Coordinates of C-alpha atoms in Angstrom, one line a residue:
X130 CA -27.3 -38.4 -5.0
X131 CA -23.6 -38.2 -5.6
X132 CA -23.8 -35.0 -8.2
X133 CA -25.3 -33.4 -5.3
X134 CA -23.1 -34.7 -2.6
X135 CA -20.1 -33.0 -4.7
X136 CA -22.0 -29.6 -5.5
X137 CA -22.3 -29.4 -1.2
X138 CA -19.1 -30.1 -1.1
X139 CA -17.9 -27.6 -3.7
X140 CA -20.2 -25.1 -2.2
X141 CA -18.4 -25.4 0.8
X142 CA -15.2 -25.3 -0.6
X143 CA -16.0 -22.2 -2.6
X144 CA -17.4 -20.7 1.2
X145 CA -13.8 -20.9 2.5
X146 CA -10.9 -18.9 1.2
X147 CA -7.7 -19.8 0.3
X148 CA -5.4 -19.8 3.0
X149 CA -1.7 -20.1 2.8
X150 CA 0.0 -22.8 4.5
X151 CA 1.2 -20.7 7.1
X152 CA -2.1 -19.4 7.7
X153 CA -3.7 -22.6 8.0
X154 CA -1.0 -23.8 10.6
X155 CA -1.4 -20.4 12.5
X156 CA -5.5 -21.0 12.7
X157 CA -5.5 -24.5 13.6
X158 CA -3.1 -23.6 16.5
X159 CA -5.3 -20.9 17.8
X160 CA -8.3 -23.4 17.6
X161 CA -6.2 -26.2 19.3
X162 CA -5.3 -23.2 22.2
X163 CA -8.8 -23.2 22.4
X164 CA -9.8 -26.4 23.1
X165 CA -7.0 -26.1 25.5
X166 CA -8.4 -23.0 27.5
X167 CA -11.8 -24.4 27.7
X168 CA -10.2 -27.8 29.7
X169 CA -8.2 -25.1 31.6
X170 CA -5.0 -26.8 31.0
X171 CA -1.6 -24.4 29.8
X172 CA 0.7 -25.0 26.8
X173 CA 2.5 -23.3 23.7
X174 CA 2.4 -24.2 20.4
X175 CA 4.9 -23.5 17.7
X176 CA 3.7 -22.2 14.1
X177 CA 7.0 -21.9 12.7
X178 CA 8.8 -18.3 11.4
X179 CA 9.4 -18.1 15.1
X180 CA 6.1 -17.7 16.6
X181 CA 5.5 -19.2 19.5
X182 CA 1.4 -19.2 20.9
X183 CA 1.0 -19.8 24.6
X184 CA -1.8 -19.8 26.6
X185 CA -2.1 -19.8 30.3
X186 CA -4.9 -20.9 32.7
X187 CA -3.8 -18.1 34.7
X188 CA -4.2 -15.1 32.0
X189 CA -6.6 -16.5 30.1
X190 CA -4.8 -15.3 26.9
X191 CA -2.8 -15.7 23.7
X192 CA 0.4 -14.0 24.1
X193 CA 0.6 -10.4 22.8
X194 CA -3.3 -11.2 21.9
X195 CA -6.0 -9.8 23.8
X196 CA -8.9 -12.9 24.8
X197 CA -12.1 -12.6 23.5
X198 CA -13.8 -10.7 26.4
X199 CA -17.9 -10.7 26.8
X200 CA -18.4 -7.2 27.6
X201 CA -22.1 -6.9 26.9
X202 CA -22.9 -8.8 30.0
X203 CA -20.9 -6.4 32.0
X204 CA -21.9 -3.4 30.7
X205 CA -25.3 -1.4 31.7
X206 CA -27.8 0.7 29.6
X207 CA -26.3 4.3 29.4
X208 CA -28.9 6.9 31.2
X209 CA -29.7 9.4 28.5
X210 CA -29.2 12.3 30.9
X211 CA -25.9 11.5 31.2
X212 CA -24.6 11.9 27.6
X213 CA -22.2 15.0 27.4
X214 CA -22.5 17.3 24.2
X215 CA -19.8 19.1 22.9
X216 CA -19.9 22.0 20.6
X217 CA -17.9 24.1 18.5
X218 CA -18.5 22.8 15.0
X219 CA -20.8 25.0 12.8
X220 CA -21.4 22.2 10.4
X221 CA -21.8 18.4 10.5
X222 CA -19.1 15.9 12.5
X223 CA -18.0 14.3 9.8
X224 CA -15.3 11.5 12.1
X225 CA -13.5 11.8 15.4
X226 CA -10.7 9.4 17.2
X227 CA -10.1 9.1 20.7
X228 CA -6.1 9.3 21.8
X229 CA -4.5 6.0 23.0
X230 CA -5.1 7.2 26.4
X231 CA -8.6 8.1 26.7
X232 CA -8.4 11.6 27.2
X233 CA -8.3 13.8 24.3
X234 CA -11.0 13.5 21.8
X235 CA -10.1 15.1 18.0
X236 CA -12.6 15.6 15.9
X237 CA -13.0 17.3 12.5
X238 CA -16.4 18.2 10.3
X239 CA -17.7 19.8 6.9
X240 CA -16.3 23.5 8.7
X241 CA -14.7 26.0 6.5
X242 CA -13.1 27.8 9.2
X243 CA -13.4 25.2 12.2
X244 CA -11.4 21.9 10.8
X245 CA -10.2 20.0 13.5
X246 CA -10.7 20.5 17.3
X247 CA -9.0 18.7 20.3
X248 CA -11.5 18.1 23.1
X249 CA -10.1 17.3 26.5
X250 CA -12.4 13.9 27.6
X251 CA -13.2 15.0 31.7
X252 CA -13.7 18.5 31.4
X253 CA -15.1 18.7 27.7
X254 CA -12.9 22.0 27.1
X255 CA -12.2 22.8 23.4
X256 CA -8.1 22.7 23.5
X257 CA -7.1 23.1 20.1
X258 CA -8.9 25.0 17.1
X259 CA -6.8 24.5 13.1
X260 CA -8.6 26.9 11.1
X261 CA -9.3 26.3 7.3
X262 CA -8.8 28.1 4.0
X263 CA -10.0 28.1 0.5
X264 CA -9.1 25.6 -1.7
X265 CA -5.5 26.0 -3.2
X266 CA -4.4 28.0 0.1
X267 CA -3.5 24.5 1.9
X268 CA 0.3 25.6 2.3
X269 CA -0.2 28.7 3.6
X270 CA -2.8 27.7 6.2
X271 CA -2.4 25.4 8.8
X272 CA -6.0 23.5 8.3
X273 CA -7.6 21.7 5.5
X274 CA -10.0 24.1 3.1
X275 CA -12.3 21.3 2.3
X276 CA -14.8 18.9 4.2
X277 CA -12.4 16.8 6.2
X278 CA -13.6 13.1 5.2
X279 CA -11.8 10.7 7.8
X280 CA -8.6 10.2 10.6
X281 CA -7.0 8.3 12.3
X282 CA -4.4 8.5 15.3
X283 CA -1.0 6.3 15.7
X284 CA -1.6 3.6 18.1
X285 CA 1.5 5.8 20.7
X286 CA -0.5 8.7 20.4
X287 CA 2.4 10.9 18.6
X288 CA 0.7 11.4 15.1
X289 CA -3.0 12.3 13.7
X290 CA -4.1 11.9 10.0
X291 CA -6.2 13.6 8.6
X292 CA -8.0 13.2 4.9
X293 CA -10.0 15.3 3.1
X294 CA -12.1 16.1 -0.2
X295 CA -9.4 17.9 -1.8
X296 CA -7.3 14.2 -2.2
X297 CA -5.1 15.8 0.8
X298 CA -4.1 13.8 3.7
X299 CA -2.2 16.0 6.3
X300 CA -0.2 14.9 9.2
X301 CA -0.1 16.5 12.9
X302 CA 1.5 16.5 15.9
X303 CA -0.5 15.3 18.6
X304 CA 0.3 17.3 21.3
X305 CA 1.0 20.8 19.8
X306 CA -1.6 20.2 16.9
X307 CA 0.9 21.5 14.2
X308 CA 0.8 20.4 10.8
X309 CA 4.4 18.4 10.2
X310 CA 3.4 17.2 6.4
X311 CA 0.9 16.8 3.5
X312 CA 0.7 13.6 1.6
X313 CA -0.6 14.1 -1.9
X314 CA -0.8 11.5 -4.4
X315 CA -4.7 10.2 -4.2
X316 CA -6.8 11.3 -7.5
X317 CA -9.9 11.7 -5.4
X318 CA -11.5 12.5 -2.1
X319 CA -9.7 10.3 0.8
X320 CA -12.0 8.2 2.4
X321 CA -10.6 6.1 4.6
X322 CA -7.4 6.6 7.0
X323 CA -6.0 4.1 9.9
X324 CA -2.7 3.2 11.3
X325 CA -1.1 -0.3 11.6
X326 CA -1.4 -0.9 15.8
X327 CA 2.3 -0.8 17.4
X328 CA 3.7 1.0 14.2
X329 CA 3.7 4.2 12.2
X330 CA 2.4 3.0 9.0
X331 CA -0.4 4.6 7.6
X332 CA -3.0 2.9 5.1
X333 CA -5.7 5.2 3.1
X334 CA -8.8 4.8 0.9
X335 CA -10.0 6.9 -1.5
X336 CA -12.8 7.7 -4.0
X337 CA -10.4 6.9 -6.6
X338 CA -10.8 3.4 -5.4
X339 CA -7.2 2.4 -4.6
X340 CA -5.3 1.7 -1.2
X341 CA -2.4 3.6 -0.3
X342 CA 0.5 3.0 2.0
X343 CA 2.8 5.2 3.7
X344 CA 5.4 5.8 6.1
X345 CA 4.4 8.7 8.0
X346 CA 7.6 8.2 10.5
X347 CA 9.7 8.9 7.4
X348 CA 7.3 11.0 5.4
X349 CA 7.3 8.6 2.7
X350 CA 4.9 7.0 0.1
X351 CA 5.1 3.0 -0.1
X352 CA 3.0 1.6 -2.5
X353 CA -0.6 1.2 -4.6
X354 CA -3.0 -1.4 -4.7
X355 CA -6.5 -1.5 -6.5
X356 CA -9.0 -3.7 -7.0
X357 CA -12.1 -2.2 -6.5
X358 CA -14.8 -1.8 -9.0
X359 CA -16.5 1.7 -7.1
X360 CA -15.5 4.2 -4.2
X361 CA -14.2 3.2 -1.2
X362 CA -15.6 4.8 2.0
X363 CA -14.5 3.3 4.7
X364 CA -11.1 1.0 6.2
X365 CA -9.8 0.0 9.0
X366 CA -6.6 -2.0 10.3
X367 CA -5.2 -3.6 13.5
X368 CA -1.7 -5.2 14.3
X369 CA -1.6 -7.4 11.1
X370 CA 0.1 -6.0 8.2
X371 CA -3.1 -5.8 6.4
X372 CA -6.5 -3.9 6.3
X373 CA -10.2 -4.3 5.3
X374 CA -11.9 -1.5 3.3
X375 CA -15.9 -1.0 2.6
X376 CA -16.0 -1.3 -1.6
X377 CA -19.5 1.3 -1.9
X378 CA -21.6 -0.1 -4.7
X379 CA -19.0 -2.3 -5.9
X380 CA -20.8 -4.6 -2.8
X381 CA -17.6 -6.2 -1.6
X382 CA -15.6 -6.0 1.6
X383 CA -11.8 -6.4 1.0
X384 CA -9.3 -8.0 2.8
X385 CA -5.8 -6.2 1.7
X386 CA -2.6 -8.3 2.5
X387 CA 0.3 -6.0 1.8
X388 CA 3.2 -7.9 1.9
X389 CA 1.6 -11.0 -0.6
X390 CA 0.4 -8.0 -2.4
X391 CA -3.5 -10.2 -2.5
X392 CA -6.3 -9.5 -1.5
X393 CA -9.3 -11.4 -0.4
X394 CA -13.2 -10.2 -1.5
X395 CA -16.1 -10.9 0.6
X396 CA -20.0 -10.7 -0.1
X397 CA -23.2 -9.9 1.3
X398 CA -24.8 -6.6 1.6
X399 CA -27.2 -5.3 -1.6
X400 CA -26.5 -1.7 -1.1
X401 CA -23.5 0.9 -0.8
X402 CA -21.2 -0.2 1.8
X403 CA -20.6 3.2 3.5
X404 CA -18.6 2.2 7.3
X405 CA -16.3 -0.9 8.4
X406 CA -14.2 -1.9 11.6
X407 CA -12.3 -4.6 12.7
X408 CA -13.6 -6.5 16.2
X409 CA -10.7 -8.2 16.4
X410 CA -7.6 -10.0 13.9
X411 CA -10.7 -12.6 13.1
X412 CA -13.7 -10.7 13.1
X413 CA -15.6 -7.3 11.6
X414 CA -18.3 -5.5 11.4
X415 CA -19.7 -3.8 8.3
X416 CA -22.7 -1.3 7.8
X417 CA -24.6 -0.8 4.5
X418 CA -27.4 2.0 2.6
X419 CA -29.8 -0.9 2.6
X420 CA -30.3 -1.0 6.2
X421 CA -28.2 -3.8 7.1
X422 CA -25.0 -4.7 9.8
X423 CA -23.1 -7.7 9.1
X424 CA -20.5 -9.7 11.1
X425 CA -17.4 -11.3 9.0
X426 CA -14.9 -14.0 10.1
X427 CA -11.9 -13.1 7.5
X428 CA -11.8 -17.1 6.3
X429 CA -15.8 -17.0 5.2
X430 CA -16.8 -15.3 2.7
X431 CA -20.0 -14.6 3.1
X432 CA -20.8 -12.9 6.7
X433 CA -21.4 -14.9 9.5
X434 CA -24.4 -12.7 10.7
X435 CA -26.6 -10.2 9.0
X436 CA -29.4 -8.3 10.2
X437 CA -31.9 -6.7 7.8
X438 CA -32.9 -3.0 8.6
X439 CA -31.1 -2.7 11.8
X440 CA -32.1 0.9 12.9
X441 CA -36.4 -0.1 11.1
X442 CA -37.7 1.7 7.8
X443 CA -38.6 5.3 7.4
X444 CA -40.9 7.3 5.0
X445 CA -38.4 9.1 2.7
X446 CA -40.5 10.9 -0.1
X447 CA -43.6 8.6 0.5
X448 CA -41.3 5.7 -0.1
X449 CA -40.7 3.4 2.9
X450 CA -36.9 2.5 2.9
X451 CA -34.2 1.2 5.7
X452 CA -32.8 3.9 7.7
X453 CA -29.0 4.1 6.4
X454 CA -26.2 2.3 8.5
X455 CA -23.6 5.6 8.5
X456 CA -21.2 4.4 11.3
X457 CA -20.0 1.0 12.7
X458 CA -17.7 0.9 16.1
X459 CA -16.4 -2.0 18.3
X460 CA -14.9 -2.5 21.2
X461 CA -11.7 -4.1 20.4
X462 CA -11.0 -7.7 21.3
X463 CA -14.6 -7.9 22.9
X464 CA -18.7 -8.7 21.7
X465 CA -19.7 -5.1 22.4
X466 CA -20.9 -3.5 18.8
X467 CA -22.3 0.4 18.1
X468 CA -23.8 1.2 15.1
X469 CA -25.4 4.3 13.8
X470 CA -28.3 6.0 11.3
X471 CA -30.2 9.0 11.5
X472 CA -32.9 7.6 13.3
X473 CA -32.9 9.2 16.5
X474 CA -30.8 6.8 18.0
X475 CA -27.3 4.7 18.4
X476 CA -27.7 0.9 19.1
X477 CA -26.0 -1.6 20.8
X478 CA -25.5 -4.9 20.1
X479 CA -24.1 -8.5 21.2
X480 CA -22.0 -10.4 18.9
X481 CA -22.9 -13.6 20.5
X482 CA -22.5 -17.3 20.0
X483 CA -18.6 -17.2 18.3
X484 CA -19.7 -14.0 16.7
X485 CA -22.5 -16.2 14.2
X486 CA -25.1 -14.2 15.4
X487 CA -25.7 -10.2 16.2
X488 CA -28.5 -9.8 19.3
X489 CA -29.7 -6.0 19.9
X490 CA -29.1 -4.8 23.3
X491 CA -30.6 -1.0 23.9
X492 CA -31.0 1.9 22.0
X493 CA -29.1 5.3 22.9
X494 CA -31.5 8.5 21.8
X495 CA -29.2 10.9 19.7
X496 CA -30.8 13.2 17.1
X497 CA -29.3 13.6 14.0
X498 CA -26.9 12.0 11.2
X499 CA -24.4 9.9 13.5
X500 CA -20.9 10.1 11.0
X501 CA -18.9 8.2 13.1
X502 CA -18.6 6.4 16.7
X503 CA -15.4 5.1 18.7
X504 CA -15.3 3.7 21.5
X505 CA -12.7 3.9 24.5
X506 CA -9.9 2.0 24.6
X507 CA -11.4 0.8 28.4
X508 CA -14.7 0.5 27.0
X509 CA -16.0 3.0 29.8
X510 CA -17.3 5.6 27.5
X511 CA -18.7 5.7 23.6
X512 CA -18.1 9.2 21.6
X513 CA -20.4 9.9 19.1
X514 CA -20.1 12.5 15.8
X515 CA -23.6 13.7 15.0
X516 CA -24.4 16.0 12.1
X517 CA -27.8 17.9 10.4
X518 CA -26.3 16.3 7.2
X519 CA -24.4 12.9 6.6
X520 CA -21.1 12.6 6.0
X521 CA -20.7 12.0 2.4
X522 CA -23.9 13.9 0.6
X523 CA -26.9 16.2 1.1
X524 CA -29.7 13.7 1.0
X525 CA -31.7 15.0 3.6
X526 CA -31.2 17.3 6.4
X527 CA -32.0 17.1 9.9
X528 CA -33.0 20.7 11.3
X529 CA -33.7 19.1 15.0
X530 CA -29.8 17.7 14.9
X531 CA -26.9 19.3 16.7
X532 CA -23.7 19.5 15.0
X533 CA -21.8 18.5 18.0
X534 CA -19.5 15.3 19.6
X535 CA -21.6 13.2 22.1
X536 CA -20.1 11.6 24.6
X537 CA -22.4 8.2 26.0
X538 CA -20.5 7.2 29.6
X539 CA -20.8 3.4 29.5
X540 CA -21.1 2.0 33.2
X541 CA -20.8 -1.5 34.1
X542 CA -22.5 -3.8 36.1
X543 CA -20.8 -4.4 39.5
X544 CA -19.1 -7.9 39.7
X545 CA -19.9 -10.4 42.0
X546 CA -16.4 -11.2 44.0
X547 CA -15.3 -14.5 43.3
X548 CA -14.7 -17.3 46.3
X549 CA -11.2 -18.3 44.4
X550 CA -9.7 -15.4 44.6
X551 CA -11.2 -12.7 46.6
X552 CA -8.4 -10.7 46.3
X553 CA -8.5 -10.2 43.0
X554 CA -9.0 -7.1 41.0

């Protein structure tokens, strides 16, 4: 009938969101690039302000844009014997980065004297130990003196974040791991913490439910922006001068661009949405307390995939109940996805036909609460946190679980040389 006809059609018009013009022009380039990569011809395409897209035959790539690589066919199941543990922390790994270049591992937990270590990635020494204080004793102490909550690391390497119950975010020097400042301004514990790639700009969540930004290069605050209805516990950001934060209970994902000062709200888990990442400038990934991993493309907004009790159902207090999702990491610009629970084990996962659907691949035995997962910026290795306790609360403790930094070698499959170009790397 025709009233139904228009309620499709203002369904689907409701499913989109609103893009600028620019915006529009910019994705219907990219899907015109497209078409042109899979005739294997070249060209470049104009979206005004300057920007010029190209893509090549030969590279295979947007310029200054990584293509869409299928890593999960290259990659082979990790042999459990091989995972490396590192320890040191006496009390849960609450989140850990990976330097720029793949060697140095920093990590930081719910420690009152251990706060922050730097792990050297071949040998697995301990380099660096910051030890903590007692709240209020922040300036005369080098380290944090509550649970250290989140970090992040500037995309050059030179500066680590660090964020913590007490609303405290501190900045380090990489190399030397000596504090250079303390950013206060947050009314609650800081959640979330990432860097905008190629830059030192520095965007952070809170409990307090806002999103800050700051110029750490200049040790200066920039600007506020709310919008959220409950805690934020996760974000995430890539080149774009925007990020994407994990809303709790509010149930929303959000979509923060700074400059327009808007932001865009997406839909679709039924619990607390605890952990988010960015696959690439298009795509995320998102975890939720009802058991569930969903894939977004930022111009839906509802997820484009969503699996229901990823990690199964356990018996909590004779009540059956999805195993939380507690960490979410992808392998940039590829279709390689981790996420993690407490139950005994990190999975793997394809993103697979134009990220619309989310396959399982193998599962990785780890005991314990897995706080938070990275993966290398070759894609060679996976480092996980793993704690008795999660992150954010006490619900349960796992006595079996080592409070230590896993590291999950990721080999892959040995490519068949190709008759074009045998010379080839």
């Amino acid at each position: 009938s025709p009233s139904l006809g228009r309620r499709r059609r203002r369904e689907a018009a409701e499913e989109e969101v609103e893009e600028t013009p620019q915006e529009k022009k910019l994705r219907l380039a990219k899907l015109y690039l497209e078409q042109l990569r899979q005739l294997g011809e070249s060209c470049a395409v104009s979206v005004g302000h300057g920007t010029v897209l190209r893509y090549s035959r030969a590279w295979g790539r947007d310029q200054g844009k990584p293509a869409h690589i299928p890593l999960s066919l290259q990659v082979q199941p990790p042999d459990p014997a091989s995972i490396r543990v590192l320890r040191g922390h006496q009390l849960p790994v609450t989140c850990l980065v990976i330097s720029p270049d793949d060697r140095f591992i920093f990590s930081a937990s719910k420690d009152g004297a251990l706060i922050k270590c730097k792990w050297e990635v071949e040998s697995g020494k301990r380099l660096c130990v910051v030890p903590g204080g007692k709240k209020g004793t922040e300036e005369r102490h080098m380290g944090h003196a509550s649970h250290v909550l989140c970090m992040a690391i500037s995309s050059d390497g030179k500066y680590l974040a660090t964020g913590d119950r007490n609303k405290l975010i501190m900045i380090w020097d990489t190399a030397t791991c000596k504090r250079l400042h303390i950013f206060t301004g947050h009314r609650d514990a800081v959640s979330g913490l990432s860097f905008r790639k190629g830059t030192h700009q520095l965007y952070s969540s809170s409990h307090d439910r806002c999103v800050k930004v700051w110029n750490v290069a200049e040790n200066a605050y920039v600007e506020t922006l709310f919008g959220h209805q409950d805690v934020i516990t996760g974000l995430d950001s890539l080149s774009r001068e925007c990020c994407v934060t994990a809303g709790g209970r509010d149930g929303t994902v959000r979509l923060w661009k700074i400059p327009e000062e808007s932001q865009l709200v997406f839909y679709g888990h039924q619990g607390s949405i605890d952990c988010i990442q960015l696959i690439n400038e298009e795509h995320m990934a998102s975890g939720a307390d009802d058991g569930s991993v969903a894939l977004w493309g930022l111009t839906k907004k509802k997820p484009l995939a969503l699996v229901r009790q990823a990690h199964g159902m356990q018996d909590a207090q004779g009540l059956q109940q999805p195993y939380w999702i507690s960490a979410v990491a992808a392998l940039r610009n590829s279709d390689l996805l981790a996420t993690g629970s407490h139950s005994a084990s990190v999975k793997l996962w394809k993103c697979g036909e134009g990220f619309r659907k989310l396959e399982p691949l193998w599962d990785i035995p780890l005991v314990g609460f897995v706080n938070s997962l990275k993966f290398s910026a070759a894609g060679d290795f996976l480092v996980a946190g793993l704690g008795q306790e999660h992150r954010l609360g006490r619900w349960w403790r796992d006595k079996e679980a080592k409070n230590s930094v896993c590291i999950i070698p990721l080999k892959q499959r040995a490519a068949a040389p190709s008759p074009e170009a045998p010379d080839s790397s």
